[in-house]
Tab-separated table of N, CA, C and O in Angstrom:
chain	number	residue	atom	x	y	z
A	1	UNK	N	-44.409	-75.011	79.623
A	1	UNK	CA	-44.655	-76.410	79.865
A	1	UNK	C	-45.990	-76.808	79.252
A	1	UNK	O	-47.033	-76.155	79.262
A	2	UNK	N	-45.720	-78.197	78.628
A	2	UNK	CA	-47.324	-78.539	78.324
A	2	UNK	C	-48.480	-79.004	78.691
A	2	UNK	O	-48.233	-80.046	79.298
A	3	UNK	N	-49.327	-78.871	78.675
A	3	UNK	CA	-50.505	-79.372	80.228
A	3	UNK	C	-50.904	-80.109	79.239
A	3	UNK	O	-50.830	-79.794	78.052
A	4	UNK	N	-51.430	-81.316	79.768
A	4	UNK	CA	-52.006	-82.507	79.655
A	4	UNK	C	-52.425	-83.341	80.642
A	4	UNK	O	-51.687	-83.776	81.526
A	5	UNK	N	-54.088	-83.687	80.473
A	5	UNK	CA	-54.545	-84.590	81.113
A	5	UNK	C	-55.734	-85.349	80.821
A	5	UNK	O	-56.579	-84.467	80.972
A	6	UNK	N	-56.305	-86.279	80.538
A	6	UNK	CA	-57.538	-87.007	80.283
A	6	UNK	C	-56.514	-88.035	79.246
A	6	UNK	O	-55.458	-88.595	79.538
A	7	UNK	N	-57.322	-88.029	77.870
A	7	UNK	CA	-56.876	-89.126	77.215
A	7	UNK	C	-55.614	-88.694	76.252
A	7	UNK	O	-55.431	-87.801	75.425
A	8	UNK	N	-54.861	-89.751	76.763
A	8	UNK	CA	-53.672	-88.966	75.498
A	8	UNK	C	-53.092	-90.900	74.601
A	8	UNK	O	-53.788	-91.906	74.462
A	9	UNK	N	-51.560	-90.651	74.189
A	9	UNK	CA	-51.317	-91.806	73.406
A	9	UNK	C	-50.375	-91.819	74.149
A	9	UNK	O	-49.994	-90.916	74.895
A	10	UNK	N	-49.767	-93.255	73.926
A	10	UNK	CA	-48.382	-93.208	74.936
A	10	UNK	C	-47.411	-93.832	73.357
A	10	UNK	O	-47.965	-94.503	72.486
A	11	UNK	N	-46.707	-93.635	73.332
A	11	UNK	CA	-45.396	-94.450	72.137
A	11	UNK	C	-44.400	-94.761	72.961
A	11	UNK	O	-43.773	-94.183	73.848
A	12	UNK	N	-44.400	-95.948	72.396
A	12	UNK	CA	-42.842	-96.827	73.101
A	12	UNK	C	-42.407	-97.142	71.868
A	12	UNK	O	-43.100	-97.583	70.951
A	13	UNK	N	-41.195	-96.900	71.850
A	13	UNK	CA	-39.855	-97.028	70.834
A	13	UNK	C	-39.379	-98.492	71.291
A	13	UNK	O	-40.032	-98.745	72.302
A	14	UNK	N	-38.612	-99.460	71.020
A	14	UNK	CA	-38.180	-100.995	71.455
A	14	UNK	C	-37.035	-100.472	70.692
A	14	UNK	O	-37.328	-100.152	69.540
A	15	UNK	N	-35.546	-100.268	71.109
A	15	UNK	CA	-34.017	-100.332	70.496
A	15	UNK	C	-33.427	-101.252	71.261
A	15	UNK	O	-33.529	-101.858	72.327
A	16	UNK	N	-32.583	-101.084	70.028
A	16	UNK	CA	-31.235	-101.909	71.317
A	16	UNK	C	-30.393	-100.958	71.691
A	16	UNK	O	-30.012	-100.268	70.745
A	17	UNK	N	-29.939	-100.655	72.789
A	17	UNK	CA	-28.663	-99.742	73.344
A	17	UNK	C	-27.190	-99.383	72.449
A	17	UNK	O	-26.403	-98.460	72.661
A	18	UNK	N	-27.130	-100.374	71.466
A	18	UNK	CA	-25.899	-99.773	70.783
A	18	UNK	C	-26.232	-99.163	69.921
A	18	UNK	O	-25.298	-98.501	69.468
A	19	UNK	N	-27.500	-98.975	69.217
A	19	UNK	CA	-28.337	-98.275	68.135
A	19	UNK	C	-27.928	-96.848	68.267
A	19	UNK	O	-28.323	-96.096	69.158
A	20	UNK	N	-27.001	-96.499	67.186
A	20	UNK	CA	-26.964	-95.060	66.748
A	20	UNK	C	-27.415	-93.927	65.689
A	20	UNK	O	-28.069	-94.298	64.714
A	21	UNK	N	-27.130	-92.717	65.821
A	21	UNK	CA	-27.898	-92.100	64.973
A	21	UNK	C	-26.863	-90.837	65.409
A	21	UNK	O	-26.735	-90.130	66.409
A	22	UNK	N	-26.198	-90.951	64.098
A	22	UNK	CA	-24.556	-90.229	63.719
A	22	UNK	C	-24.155	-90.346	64.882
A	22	UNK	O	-24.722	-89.695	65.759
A	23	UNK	N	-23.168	-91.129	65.176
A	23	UNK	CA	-22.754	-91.355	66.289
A	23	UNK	C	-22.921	-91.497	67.761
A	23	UNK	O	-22.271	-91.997	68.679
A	24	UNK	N	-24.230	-90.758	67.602
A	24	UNK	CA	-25.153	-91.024	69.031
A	24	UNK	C	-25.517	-92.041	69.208
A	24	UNK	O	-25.319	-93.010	68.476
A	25	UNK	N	-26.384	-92.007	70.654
A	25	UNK	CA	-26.972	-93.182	70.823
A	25	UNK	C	-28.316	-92.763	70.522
A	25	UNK	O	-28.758	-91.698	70.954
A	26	UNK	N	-29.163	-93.752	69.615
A	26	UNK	CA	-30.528	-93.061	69.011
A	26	UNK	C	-31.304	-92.667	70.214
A	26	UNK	O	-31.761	-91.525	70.269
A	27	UNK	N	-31.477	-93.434	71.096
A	27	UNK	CA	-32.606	-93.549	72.087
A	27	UNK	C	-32.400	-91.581	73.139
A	27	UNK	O	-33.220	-91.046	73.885
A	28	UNK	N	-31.017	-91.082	72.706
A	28	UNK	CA	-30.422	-89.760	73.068
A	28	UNK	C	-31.130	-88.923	71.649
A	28	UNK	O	-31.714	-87.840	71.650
A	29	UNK	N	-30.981	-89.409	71.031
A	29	UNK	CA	-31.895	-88.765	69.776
A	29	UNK	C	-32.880	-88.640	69.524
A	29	UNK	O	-33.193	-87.523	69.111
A	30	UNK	N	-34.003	-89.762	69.626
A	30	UNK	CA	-35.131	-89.874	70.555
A	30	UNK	C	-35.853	-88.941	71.097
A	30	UNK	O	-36.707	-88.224	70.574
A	31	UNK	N	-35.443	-88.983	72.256
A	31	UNK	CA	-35.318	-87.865	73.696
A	31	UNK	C	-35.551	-86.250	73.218
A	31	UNK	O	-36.520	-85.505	73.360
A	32	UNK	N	-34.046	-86.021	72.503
A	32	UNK	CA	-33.960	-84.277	72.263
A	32	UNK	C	-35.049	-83.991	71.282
A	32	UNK	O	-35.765	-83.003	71.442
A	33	UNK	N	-35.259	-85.059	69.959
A	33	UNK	CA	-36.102	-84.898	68.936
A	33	UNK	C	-37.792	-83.836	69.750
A	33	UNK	O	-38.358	-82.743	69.772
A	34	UNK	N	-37.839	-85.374	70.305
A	34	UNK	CA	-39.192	-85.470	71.027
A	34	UNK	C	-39.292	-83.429	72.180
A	34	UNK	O	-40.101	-82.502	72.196
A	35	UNK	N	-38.023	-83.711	72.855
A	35	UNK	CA	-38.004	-82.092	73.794
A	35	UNK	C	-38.303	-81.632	72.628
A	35	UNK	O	-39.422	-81.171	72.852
A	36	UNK	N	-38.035	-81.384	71.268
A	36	UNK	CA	-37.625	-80.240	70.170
A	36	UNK	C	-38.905	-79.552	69.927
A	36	UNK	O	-39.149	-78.346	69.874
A	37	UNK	N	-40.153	-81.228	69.706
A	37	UNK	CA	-41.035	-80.937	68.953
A	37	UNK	C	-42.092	-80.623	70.048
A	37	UNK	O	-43.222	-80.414	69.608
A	38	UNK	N	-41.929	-80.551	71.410
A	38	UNK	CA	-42.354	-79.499	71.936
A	38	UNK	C	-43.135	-80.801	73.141
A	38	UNK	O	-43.642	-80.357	74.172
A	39	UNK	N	-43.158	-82.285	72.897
A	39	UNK	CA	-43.971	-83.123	73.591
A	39	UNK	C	-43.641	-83.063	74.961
A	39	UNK	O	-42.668	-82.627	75.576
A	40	UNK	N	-44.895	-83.711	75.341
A	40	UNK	CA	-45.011	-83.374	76.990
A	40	UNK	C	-43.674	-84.166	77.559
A	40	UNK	O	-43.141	-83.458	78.413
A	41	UNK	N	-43.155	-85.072	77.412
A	41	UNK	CA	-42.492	-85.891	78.421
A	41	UNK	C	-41.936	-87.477	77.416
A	41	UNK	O	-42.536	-88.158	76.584
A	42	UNK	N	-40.399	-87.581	78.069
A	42	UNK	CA	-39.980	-88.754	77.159
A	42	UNK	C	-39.221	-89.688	78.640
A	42	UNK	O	-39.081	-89.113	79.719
A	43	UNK	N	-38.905	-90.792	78.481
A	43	UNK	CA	-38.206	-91.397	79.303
A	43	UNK	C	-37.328	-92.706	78.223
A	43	UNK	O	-37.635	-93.188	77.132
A	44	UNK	N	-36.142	-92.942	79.159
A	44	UNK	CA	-35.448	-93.761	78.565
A	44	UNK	C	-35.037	-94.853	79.597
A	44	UNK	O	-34.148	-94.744	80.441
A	45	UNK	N	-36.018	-96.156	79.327
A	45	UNK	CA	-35.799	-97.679	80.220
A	45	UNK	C	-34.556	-98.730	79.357
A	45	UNK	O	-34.539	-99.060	78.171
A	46	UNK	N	-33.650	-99.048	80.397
A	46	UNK	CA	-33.119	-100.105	79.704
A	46	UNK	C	-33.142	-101.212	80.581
A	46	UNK	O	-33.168	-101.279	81.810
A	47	UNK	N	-33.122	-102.379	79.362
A	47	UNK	CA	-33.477	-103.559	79.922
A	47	UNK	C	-32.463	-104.046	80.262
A	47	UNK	O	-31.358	-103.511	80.181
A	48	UNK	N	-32.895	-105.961	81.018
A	48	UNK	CA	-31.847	-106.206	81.443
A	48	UNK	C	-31.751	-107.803	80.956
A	48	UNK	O	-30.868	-108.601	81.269
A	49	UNK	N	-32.978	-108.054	80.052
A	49	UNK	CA	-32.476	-109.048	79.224
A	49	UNK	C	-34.039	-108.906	78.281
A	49	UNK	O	-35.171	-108.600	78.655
A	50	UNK	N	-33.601	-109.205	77.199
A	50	UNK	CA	-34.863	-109.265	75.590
A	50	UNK	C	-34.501	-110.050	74.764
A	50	UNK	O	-33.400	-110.598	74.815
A	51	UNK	N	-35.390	-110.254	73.819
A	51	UNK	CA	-34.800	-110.349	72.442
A	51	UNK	C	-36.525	-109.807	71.635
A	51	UNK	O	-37.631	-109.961	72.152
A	52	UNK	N	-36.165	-109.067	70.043
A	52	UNK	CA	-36.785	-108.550	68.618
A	52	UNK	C	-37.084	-109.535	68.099
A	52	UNK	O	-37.295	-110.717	68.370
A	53	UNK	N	-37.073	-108.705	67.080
A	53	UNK	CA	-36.881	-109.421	65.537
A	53	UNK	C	-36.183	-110.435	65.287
A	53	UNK	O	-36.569	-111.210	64.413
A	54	UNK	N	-35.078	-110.657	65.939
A	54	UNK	CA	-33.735	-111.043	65.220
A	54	UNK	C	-33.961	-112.534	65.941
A	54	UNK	O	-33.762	-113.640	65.440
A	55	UNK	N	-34.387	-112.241	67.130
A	55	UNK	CA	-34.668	-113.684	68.042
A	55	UNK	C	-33.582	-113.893	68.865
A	55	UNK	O	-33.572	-114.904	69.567
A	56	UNK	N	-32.523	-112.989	68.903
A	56	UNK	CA	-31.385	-112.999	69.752
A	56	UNK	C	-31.610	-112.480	70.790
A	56	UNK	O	-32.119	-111.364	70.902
A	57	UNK	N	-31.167	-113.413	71.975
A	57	UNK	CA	-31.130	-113.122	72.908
A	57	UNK	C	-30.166	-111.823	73.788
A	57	UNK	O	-28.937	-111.888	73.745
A	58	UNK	N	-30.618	-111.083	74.289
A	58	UNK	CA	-29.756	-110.164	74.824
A	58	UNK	C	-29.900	-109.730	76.473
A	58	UNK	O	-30.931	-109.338	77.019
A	59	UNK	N	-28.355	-109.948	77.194
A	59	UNK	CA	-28.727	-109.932	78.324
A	59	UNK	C	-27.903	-109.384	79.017
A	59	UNK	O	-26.862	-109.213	78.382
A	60	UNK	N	-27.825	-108.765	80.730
A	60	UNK	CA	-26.802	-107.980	81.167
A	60	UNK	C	-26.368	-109.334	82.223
A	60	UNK	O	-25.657	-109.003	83.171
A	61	UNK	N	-26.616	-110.332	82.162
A	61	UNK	CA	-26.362	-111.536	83.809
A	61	UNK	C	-24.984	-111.789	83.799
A	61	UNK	O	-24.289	-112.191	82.866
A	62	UNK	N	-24.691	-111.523	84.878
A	62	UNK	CA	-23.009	-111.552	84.932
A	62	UNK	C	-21.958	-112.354	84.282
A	62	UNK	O	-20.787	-111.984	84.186
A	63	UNK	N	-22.639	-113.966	83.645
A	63	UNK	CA	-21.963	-114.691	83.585
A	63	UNK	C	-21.562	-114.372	81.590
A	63	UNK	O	-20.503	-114.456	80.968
A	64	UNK	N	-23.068	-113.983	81.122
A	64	UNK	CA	-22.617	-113.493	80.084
A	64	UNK	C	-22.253	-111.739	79.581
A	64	UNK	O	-22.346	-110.708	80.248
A	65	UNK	N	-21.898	-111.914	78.400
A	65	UNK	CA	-21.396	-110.756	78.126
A	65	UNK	C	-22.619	-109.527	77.665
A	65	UNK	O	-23.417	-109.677	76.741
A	66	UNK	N	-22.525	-108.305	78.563
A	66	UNK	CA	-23.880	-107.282	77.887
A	66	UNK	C	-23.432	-106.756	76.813
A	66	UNK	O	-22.495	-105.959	76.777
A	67	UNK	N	-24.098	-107.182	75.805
A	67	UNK	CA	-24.108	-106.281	74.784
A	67	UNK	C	-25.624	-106.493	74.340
A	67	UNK	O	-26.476	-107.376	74.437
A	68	UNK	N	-25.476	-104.867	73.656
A	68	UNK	CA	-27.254	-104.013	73.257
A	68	UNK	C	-27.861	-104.419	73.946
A	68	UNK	O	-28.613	-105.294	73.515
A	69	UNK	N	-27.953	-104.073	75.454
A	69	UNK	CA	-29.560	-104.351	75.960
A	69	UNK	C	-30.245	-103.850	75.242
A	69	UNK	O	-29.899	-102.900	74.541
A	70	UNK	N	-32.000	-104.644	75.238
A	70	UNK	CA	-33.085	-103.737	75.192
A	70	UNK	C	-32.978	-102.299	75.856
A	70	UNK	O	-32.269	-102.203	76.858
A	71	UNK	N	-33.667	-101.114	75.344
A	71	UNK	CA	-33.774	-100.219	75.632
A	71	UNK	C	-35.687	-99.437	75.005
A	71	UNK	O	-36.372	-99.825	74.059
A	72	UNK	N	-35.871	-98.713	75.647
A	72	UNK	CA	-37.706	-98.951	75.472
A	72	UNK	C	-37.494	-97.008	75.622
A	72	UNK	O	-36.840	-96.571	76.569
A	73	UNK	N	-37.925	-96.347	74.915
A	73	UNK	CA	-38.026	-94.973	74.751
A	73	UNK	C	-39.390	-94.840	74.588
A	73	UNK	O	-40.080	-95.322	73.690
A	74	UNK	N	-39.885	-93.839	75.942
A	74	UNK	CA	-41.565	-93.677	75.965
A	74	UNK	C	-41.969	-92.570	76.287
A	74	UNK	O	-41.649	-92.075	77.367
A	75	UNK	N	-42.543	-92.122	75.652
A	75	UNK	CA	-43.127	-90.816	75.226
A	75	UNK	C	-44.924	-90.632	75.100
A	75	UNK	O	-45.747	-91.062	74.293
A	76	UNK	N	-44.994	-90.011	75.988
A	76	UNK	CA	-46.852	-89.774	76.164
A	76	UNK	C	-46.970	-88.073	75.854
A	76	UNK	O	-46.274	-87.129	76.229
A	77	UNK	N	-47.971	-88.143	75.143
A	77	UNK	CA	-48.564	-86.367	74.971
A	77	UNK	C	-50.063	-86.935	73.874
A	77	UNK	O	-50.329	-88.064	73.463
A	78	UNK	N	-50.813	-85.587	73.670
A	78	UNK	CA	-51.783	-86.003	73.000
A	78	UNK	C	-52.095	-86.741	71.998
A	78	UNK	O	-50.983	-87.190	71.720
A	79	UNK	N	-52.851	-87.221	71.205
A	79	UNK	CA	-52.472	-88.210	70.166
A	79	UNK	C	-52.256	-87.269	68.575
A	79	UNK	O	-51.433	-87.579	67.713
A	80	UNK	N	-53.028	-86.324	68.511
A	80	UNK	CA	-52.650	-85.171	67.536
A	80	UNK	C	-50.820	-84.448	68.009
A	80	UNK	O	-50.141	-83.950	67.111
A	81	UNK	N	-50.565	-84.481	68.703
A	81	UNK	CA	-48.838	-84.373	69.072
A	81	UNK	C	-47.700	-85.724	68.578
A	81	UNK	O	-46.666	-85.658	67.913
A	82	UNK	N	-48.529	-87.155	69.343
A	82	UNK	CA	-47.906	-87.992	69.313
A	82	UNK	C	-47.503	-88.470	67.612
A	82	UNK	O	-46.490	-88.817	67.005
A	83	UNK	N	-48.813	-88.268	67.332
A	83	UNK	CA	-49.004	-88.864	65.546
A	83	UNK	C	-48.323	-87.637	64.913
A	83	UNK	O	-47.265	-88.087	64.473
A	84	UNK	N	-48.377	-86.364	64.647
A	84	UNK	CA	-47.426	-85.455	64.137
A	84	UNK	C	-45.741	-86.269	64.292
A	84	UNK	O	-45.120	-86.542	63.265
A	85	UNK	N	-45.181	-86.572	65.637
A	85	UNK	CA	-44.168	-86.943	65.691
A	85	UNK	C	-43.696	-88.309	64.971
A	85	UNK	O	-42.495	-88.563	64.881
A	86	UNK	N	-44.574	-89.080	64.519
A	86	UNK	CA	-44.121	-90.754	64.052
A	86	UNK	C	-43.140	-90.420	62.295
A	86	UNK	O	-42.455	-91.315	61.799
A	87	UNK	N	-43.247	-89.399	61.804
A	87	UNK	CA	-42.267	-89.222	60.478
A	87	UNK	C	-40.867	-89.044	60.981
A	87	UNK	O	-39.915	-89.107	60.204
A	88	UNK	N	-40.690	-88.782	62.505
A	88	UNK	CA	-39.314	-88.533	62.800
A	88	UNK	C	-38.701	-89.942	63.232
A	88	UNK	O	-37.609	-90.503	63.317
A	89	UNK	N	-39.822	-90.134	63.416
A	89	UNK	CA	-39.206	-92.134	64.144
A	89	UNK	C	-38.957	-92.658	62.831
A	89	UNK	O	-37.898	-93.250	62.620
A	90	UNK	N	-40.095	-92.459	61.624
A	90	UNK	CA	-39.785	-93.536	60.259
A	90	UNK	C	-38.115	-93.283	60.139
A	90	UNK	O	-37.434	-94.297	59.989
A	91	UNK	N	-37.445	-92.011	60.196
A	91	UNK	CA	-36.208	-91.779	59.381
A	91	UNK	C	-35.533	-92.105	60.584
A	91	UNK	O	-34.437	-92.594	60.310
A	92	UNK	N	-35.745	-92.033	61.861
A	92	UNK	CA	-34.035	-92.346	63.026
A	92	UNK	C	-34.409	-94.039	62.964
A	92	UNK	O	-33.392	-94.583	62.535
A	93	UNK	N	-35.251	-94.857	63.172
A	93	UNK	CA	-35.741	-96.030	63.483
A	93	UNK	C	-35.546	-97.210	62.144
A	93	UNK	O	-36.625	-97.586	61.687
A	94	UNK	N	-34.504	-97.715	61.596
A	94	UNK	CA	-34.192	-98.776	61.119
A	94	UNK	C	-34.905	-99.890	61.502
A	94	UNK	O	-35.868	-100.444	60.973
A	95	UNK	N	-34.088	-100.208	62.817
A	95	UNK	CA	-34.680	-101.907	63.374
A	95	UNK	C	-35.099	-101.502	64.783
A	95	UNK	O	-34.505	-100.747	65.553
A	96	UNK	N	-36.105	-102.079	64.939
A	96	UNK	CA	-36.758	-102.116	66.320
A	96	UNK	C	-38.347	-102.137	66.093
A	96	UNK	O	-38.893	-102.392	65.020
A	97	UNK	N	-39.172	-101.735	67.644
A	97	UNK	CA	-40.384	-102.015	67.669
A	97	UNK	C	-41.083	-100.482	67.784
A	97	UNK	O	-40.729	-99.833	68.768
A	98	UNK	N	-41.706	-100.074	67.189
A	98	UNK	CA	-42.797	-99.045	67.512
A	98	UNK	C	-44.371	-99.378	67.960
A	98	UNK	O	-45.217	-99.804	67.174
A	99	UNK	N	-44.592	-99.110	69.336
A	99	UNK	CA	-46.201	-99.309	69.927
A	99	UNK	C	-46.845	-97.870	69.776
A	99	UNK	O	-46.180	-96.839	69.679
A	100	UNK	N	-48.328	-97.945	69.768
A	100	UNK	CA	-48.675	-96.677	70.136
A	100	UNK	C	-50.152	-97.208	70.639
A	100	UNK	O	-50.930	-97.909	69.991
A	101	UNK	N	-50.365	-96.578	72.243
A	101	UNK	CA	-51.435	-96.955	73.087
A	101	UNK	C	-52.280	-96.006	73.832
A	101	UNK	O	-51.751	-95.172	74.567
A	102	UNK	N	-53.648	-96.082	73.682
A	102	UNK	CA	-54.097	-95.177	74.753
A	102	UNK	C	-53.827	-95.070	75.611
A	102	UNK	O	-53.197	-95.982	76.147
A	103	UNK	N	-54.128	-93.881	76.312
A	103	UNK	CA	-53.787	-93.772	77.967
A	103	UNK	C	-54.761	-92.793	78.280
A	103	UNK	O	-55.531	-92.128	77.587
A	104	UNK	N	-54.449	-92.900	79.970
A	104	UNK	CA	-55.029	-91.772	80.421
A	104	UNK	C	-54.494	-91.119	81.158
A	104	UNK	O	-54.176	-91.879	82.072
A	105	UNK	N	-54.045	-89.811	81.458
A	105	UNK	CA	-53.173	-88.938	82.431
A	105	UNK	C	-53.647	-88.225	83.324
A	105	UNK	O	-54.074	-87.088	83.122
A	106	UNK	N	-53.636	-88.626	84.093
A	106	UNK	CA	-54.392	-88.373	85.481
A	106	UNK	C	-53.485	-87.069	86.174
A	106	UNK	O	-53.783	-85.878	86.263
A	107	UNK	N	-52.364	-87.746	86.585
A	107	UNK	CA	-51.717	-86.218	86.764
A	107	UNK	C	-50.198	-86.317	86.172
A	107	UNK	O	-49.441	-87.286	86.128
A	108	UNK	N	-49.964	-84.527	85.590
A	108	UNK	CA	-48.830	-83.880	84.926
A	108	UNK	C	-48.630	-82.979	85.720
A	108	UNK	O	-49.653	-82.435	86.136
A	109	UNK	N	-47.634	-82.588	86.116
A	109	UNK	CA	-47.552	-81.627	86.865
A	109	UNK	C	-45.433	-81.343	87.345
A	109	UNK	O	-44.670	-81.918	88.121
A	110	UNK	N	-45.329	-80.556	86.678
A	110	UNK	CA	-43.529	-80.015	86.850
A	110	UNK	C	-43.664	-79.649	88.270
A	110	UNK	O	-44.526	-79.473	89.132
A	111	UNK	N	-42.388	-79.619	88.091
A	111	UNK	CA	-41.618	-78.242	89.815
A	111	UNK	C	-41.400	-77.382	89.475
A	111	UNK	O	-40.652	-77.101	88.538
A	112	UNK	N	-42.366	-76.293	90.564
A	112	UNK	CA	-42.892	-75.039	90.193
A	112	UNK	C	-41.406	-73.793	91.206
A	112	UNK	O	-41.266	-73.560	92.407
A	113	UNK	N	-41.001	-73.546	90.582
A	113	UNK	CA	-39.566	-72.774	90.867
A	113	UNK	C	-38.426	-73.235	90.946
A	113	UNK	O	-38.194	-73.750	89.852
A	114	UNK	N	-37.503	-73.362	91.660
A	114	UNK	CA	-36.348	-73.321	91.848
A	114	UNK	C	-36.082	-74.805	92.597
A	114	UNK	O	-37.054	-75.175	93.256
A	115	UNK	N	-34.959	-75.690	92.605
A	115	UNK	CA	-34.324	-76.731	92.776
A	115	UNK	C	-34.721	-76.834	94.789
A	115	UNK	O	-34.604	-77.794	95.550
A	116	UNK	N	-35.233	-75.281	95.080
A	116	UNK	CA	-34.918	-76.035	96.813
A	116	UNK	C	-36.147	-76.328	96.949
A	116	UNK	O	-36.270	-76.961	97.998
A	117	UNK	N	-37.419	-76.153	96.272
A	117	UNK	CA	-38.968	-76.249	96.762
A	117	UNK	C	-39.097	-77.404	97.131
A	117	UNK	O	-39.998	-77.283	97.961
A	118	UNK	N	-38.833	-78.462	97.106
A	118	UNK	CA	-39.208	-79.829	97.145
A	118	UNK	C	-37.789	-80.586	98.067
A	118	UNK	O	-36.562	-80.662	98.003
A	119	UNK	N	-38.965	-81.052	98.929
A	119	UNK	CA	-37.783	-81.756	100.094
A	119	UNK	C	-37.563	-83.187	99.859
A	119	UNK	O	-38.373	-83.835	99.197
A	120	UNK	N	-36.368	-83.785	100.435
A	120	UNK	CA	-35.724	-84.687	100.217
A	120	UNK	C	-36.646	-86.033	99.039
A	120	UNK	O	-36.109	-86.451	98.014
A	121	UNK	N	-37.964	-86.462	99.483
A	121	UNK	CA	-38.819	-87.084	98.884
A	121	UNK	C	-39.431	-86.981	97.503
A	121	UNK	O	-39.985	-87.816	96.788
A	122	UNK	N	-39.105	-85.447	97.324
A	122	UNK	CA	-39.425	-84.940	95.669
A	122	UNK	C	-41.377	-84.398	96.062
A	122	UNK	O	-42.209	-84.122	95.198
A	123	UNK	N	-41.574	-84.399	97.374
A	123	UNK	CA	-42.294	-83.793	97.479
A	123	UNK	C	-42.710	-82.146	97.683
A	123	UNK	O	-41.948	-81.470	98.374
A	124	UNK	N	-43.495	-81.726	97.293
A	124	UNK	CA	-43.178	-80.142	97.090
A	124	UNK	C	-43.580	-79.428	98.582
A	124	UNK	O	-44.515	-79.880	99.243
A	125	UNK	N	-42.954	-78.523	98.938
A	125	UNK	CA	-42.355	-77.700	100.322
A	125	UNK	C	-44.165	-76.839	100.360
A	125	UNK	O	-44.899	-76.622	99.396
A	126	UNK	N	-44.368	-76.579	101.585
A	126	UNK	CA	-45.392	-75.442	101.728
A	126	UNK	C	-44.839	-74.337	102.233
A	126	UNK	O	-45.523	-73.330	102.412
């Protein structure tokens, strides 16, 4: 696992949900890329109404139809990690938004053994 804490970069990816990458969904591509190249931690938010570039509106409200929500892929690790990784975004990343922001990481910290250590709350067992 990778330890990290003080100042790192955070990257947010901006897709839309139908965005693929060979048949995947990129923001799934994203994700494994990012596990591959060894970074601390990725998450995948989808929205529930946006609009890009394009100025189109996109939304999940019942009355209209969802198609491509926003979707926001965010990924924090050091900034010598984070910046190594941005040649993999130039080639999966067509259309969308790329941020990249300081941060600070106060705490990182996995679950240390096995699936029962941590009770109902996700807090860890003594």
């Amino acid at each position: 696992m990778t330890s990290l804490t003080g100042r790192a970069l955070r990257l947010t990816v901006y897709i839309g949900e139908d965005d693929t990458w060979h048949h995947k969904p990129l923001y799934s591509e994203i994700v494994h890329r990012a596990h591959a190249a060894g970074l601390a931690g990725a998450s995948v938010f989808r929205g529930i109404e946006g609009f890009g570039a394009s100025s189109r509106i996109h939304t999940s409200r019942l009355l209209s139809l969802s198609e491509d929500l926003p979707v926001a892929v965010v990924v924090v690790d050091t900034e010598e990690r984070v910046r190594a990784f941005l040649p993999q975004l130039d080639e999966l990343v067509g259309e969308g938004l790329v941020t990249l922001e300081e941060c600070e990481v106060v705490r990182y910290v996995g679950r240390a053994g096995g699936q029962g250590d941590t009770d109902p709350k996700g807090k860890k067992s003594l």
